[in-house]
Short mmCIF file of the C-alpha atoms (twelve columns), coordinates in Angstrom:
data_MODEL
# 
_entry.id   MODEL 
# 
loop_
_atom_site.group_PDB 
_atom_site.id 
_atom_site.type_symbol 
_atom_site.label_atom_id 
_atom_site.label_alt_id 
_atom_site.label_comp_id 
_atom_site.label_asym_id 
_atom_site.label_seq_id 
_atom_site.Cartn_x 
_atom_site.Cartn_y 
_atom_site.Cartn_z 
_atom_site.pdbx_PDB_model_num 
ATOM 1   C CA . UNK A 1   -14.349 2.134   8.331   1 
ATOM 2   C CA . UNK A 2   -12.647 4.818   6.228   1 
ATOM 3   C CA . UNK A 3   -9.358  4.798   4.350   1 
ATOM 4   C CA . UNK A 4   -8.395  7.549   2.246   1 
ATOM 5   C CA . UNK A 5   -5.338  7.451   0.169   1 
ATOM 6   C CA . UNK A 6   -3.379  10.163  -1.287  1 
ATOM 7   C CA . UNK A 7   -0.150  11.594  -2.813  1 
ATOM 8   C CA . UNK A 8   -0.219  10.108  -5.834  1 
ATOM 9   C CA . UNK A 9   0.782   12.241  -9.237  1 
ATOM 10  C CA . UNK A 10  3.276   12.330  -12.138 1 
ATOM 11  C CA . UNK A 11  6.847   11.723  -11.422 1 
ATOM 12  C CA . UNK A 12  9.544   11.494  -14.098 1 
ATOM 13  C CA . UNK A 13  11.332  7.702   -14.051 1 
ATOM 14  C CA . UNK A 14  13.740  7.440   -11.051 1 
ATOM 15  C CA . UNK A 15  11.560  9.880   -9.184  1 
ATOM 16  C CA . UNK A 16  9.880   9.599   -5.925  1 
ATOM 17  C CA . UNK A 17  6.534   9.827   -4.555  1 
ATOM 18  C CA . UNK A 18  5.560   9.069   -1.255  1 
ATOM 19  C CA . UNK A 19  1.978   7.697   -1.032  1 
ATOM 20  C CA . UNK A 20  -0.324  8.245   2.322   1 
ATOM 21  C CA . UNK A 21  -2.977  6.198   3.708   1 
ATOM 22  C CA . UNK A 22  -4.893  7.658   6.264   1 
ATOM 23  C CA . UNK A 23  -6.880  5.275   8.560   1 
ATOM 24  C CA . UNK A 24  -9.824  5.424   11.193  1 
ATOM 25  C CA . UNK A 25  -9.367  3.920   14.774  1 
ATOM 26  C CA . UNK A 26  -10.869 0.775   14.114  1 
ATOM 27  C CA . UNK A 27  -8.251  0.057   11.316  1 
ATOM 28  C CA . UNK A 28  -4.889  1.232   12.888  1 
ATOM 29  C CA . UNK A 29  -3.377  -1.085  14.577  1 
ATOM 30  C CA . UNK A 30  -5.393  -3.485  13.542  1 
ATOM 31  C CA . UNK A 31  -4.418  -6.650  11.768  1 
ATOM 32  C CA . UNK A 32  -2.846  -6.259  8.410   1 
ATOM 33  C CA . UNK A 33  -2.460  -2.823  6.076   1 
ATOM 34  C CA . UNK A 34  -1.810  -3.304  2.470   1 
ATOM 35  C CA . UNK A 35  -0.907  -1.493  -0.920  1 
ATOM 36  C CA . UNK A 36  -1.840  -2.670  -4.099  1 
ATOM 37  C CA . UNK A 37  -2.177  -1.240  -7.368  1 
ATOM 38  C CA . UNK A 38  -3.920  -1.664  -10.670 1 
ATOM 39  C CA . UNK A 39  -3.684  -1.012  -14.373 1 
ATOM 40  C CA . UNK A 40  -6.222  -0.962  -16.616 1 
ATOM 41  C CA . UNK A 41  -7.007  -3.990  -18.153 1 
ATOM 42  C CA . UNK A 42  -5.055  -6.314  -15.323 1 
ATOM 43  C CA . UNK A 43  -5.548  -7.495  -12.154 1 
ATOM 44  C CA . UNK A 44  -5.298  -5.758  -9.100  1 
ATOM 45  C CA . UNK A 45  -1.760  -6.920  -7.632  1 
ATOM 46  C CA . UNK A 46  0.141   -6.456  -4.660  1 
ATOM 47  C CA . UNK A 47  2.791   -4.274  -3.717  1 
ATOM 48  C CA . UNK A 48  3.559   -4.516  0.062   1 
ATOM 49  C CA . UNK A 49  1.997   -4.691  3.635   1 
ATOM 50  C CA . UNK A 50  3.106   -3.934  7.211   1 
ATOM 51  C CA . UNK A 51  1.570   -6.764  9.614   1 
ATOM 52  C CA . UNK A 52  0.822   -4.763  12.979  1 
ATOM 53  C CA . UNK A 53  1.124   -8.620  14.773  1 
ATOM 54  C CA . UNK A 54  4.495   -8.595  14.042  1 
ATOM 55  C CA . UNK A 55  5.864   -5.232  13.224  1 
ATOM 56  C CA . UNK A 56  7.226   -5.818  10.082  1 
ATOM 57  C CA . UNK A 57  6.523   -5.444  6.467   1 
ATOM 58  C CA . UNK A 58  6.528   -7.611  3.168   1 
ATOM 59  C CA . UNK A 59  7.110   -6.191  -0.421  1 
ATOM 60  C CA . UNK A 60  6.580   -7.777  -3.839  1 
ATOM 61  C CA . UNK A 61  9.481   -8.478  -5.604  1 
ATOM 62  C CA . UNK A 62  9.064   -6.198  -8.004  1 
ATOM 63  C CA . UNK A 63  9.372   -2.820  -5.784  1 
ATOM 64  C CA . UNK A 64  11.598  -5.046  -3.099  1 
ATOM 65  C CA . UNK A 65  14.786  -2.888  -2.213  1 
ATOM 66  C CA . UNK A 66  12.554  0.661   -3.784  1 
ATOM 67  C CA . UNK A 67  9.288   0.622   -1.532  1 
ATOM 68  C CA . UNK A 68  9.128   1.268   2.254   1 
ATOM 69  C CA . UNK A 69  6.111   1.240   4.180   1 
ATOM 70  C CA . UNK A 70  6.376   3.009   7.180   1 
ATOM 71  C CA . UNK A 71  3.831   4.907   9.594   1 
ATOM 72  C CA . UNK A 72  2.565   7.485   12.251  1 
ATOM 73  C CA . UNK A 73  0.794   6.308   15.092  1 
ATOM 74  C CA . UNK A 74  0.014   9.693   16.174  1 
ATOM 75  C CA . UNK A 75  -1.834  10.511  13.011  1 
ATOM 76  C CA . UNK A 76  -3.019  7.254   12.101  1 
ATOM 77  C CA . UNK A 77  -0.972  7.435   8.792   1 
ATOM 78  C CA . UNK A 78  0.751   4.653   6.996   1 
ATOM 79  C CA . UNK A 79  2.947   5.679   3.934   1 
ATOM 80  C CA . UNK A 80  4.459   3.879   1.131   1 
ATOM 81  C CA . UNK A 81  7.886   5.810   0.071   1 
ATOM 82  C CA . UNK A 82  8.457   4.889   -3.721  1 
ATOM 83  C CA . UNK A 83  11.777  5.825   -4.762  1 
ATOM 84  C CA . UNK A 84  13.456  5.066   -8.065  1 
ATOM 85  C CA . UNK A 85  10.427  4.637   -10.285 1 
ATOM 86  C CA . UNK A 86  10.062  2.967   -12.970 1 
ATOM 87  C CA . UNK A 87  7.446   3.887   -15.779 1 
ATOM 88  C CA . UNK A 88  6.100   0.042   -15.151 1 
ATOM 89  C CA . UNK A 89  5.019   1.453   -11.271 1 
ATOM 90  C CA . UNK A 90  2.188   3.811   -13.274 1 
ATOM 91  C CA . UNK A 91  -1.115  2.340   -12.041 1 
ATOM 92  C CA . UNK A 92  -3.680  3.237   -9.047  1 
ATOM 93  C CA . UNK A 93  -2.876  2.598   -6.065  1 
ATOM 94  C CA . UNK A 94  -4.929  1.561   -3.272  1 
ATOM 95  C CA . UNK A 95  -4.486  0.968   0.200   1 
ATOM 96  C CA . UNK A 96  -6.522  -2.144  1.978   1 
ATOM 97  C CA . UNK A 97  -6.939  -3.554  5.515   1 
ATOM 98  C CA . UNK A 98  -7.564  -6.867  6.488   1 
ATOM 99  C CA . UNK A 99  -8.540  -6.971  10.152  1 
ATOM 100 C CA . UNK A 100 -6.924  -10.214 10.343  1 
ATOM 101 C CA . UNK A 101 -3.375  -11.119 11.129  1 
ATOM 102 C CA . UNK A 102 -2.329  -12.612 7.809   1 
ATOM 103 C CA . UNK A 103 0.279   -14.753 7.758   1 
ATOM 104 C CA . UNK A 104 3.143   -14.154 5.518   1 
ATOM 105 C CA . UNK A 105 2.230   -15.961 2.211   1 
ATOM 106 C CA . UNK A 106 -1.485  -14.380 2.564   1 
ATOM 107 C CA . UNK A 107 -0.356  -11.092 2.687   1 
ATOM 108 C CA . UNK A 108 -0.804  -10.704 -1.359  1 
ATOM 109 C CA . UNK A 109 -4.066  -11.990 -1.640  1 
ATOM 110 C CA . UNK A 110 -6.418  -9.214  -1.826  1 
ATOM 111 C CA . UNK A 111 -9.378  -11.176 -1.052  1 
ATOM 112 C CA . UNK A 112 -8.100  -11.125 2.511   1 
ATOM 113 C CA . UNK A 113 -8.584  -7.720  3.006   1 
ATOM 114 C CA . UNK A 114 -11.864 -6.138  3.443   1 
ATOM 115 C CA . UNK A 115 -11.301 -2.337  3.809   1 
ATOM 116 C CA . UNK A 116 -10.315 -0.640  0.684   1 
ATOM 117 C CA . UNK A 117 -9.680  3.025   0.427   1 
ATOM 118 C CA . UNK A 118 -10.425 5.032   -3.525  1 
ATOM 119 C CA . UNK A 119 -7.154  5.035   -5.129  1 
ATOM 120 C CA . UNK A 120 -4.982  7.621   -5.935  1 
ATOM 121 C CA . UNK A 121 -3.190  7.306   -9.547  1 
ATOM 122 C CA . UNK A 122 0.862   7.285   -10.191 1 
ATOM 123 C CA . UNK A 123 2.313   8.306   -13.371 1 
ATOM 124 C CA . UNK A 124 6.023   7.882   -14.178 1 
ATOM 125 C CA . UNK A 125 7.259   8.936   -17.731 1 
ATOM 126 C CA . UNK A 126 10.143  7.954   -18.824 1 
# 
Protein backbone atom coordinates (compact mmCIF):
# COMPACT_ATOMS: atom_id res chain seq x y z
CA UNK A 1 0.00 0.00 0.00
CA UNK A 2 1.54 3.35 -0.98
CA UNK A 3 0.37 6.90 -0.37
CA UNK A 4 2.41 9.72 -1.27
CA UNK A 5 1.44 13.18 -0.43
CA UNK A 6 2.51 16.35 -1.89
CA UNK A 7 2.05 20.11 -2.59
CA UNK A 8 2.74 21.36 0.47
CA UNK A 9 5.05 24.77 0.86
CA UNK A 10 4.96 28.36 2.18
CA UNK A 11 1.97 30.42 1.52
CA UNK A 12 1.45 33.93 2.90
CA UNK A 13 -1.93 34.04 5.37
CA UNK A 14 -5.12 34.00 3.21
CA UNK A 15 -3.24 32.05 0.60
CA UNK A 16 -3.96 28.80 -0.96
CA UNK A 17 -2.38 25.57 -1.39
CA UNK A 18 -3.85 22.67 -2.75
CA UNK A 19 -2.48 19.43 -1.20
CA UNK A 20 -2.37 15.92 -3.33
CA UNK A 21 -2.57 12.48 -2.19
CA UNK A 22 -1.77 10.01 -4.56
CA UNK A 23 -3.05 6.44 -3.87
CA UNK A 24 -2.40 2.74 -5.12
CA UNK A 25 -5.36 0.51 -6.37
CA UNK A 26 -5.91 -1.21 -3.32
CA UNK A 27 -6.60 2.16 -1.48
CA UNK A 28 -8.85 4.12 -3.98
CA UNK A 29 -12.01 3.53 -3.60
CA UNK A 30 -11.61 1.88 -0.78
CA UNK A 31 -13.20 2.65 2.54
CA UNK A 32 -12.29 5.91 4.10
CA UNK A 33 -9.36 8.64 2.95
CA UNK A 34 -8.25 11.09 5.49
CA UNK A 35 -6.07 14.32 6.13
CA UNK A 36 -4.57 15.11 9.21
CA UNK A 37 -1.88 17.22 10.29
CA UNK A 38 0.63 17.72 13.03
CA UNK A 39 2.72 20.27 14.87
CA UNK A 40 5.49 19.70 16.73
CA UNK A 41 4.99 19.06 20.12
CA UNK A 42 0.97 18.13 19.69
CA UNK A 43 -0.99 15.53 18.64
CA UNK A 44 -1.67 14.48 15.35
CA UNK A 45 -5.34 15.90 14.63
CA UNK A 46 -7.77 15.73 12.03
CA UNK A 47 -8.66 17.84 9.31
CA UNK A 48 -11.18 16.13 6.94
CA UNK A 49 -12.07 12.82 5.08
CA UNK A 50 -14.13 11.79 2.03
CA UNK A 51 -16.01 8.35 2.89
CA UNK A 52 -16.04 6.45 -0.61
CA UNK A 53 -19.39 4.41 1.07
CA UNK A 54 -21.16 7.36 0.90
CA UNK A 55 -19.66 9.92 -1.35
CA UNK A 56 -19.30 12.60 0.84
CA UNK A 57 -16.82 14.30 3.00
CA UNK A 58 -16.44 15.56 6.72
CA UNK A 59 -14.18 18.54 7.84
CA UNK A 60 -13.06 19.64 11.31
CA UNK A 61 -14.44 22.62 12.42
CA UNK A 62 -11.64 24.43 12.33
CA UNK A 63 -10.97 24.43 8.33
CA UNK A 64 -15.04 23.82 7.87
CA UNK A 65 -16.25 26.36 5.10
CA UNK A 66 -11.97 26.73 3.86
CA UNK A 67 -11.03 22.96 3.06
CA UNK A 68 -12.45 20.83 0.19
CA UNK A 69 -11.50 17.44 -0.46
CA UNK A 70 -12.14 16.44 -3.75
CA UNK A 71 -10.61 13.72 -6.24
CA UNK A 72 -9.63 12.03 -9.62
CA UNK A 73 -10.61 8.67 -10.23
CA UNK A 74 -8.67 8.52 -13.31
CA UNK A 75 -5.43 9.25 -11.56
CA UNK A 76 -6.12 7.87 -8.32
CA UNK A 77 -5.67 11.40 -6.73
CA UNK A 78 -7.50 12.86 -3.82
CA UNK A 79 -6.77 16.62 -3.04
CA UNK A 80 -7.38 18.82 -0.18
CA UNK A 81 -7.91 22.61 -1.58
CA UNK A 82 -6.91 24.96 1.42
CA UNK A 83 -7.96 28.35 0.77
CA UNK A 84 -7.82 31.30 3.13
CA UNK A 85 -5.03 30.20 5.43
CA UNK A 86 -4.43 30.97 8.46
CA UNK A 87 -0.82 30.95 10.05
CA UNK A 88 -2.52 28.37 12.77
CA UNK A 89 -2.95 25.73 9.44
CA UNK A 90 1.24 25.53 9.48
CA UNK A 91 1.87 21.88 10.40
CA UNK A 92 2.53 18.49 8.29
CA UNK A 93 0.16 17.14 6.72
CA UNK A 94 -0.54 13.65 6.09
CA UNK A 95 -2.91 11.76 4.24
CA UNK A 96 -4.32 8.22 5.81
CA UNK A 97 -6.65 5.40 4.68
CA UNK A 98 -8.67 3.32 6.65
CA UNK A 99 -9.94 0.41 4.57
CA UNK A 100 -12.97 0.49 6.58
CA UNK A 101 -16.16 2.39 6.10
CA UNK A 102 -16.03 4.65 9.14
CA UNK A 103 -18.93 5.95 10.29
CA UNK A 104 -19.28 9.59 10.74
CA UNK A 105 -18.10 10.28 14.37
CA UNK A 106 -14.98 7.79 13.65
CA UNK A 107 -13.84 9.60 10.90
CA UNK A 108 -11.30 11.75 13.28
CA UNK A 109 -9.83 9.07 15.02
CA UNK A 110 -6.61 8.30 13.50
CA UNK A 111 -6.26 5.02 15.02
CA UNK A 112 -8.83 3.90 12.47
CA UNK A 113 -6.78 4.32 9.70
CA UNK A 114 -3.98 2.11 8.84
CA UNK A 115 -2.30 3.52 5.66
CA UNK A 116 -0.37 6.62 6.21
CA UNK A 117 1.50 8.39 3.51
CA UNK A 118 5.13 10.78 4.67
CA UNK A 119 3.84 14.17 5.09
CA UNK A 120 4.37 17.08 3.27
CA UNK A 121 4.85 20.43 5.48
CA UNK A 122 2.58 23.83 5.16
CA UNK A 123 3.84 27.09 6.15
CA UNK A 124 1.63 30.21 6.30
CA UNK A 125 3.23 33.54 7.55
CA UNK A 126 1.37 36.03 8.45
Amino acid sequence: VQLQASGGGLVQAGGSLRLSCAASELTFRTGVMGWFRQVPGKEREFVAAYRWSVGTAAYAASVKGRFTISKDNAKKMVYLQMNSLKPEDTAVYYCAVSTRNLILSALSSRTEYGYWGQGTQVTVSS
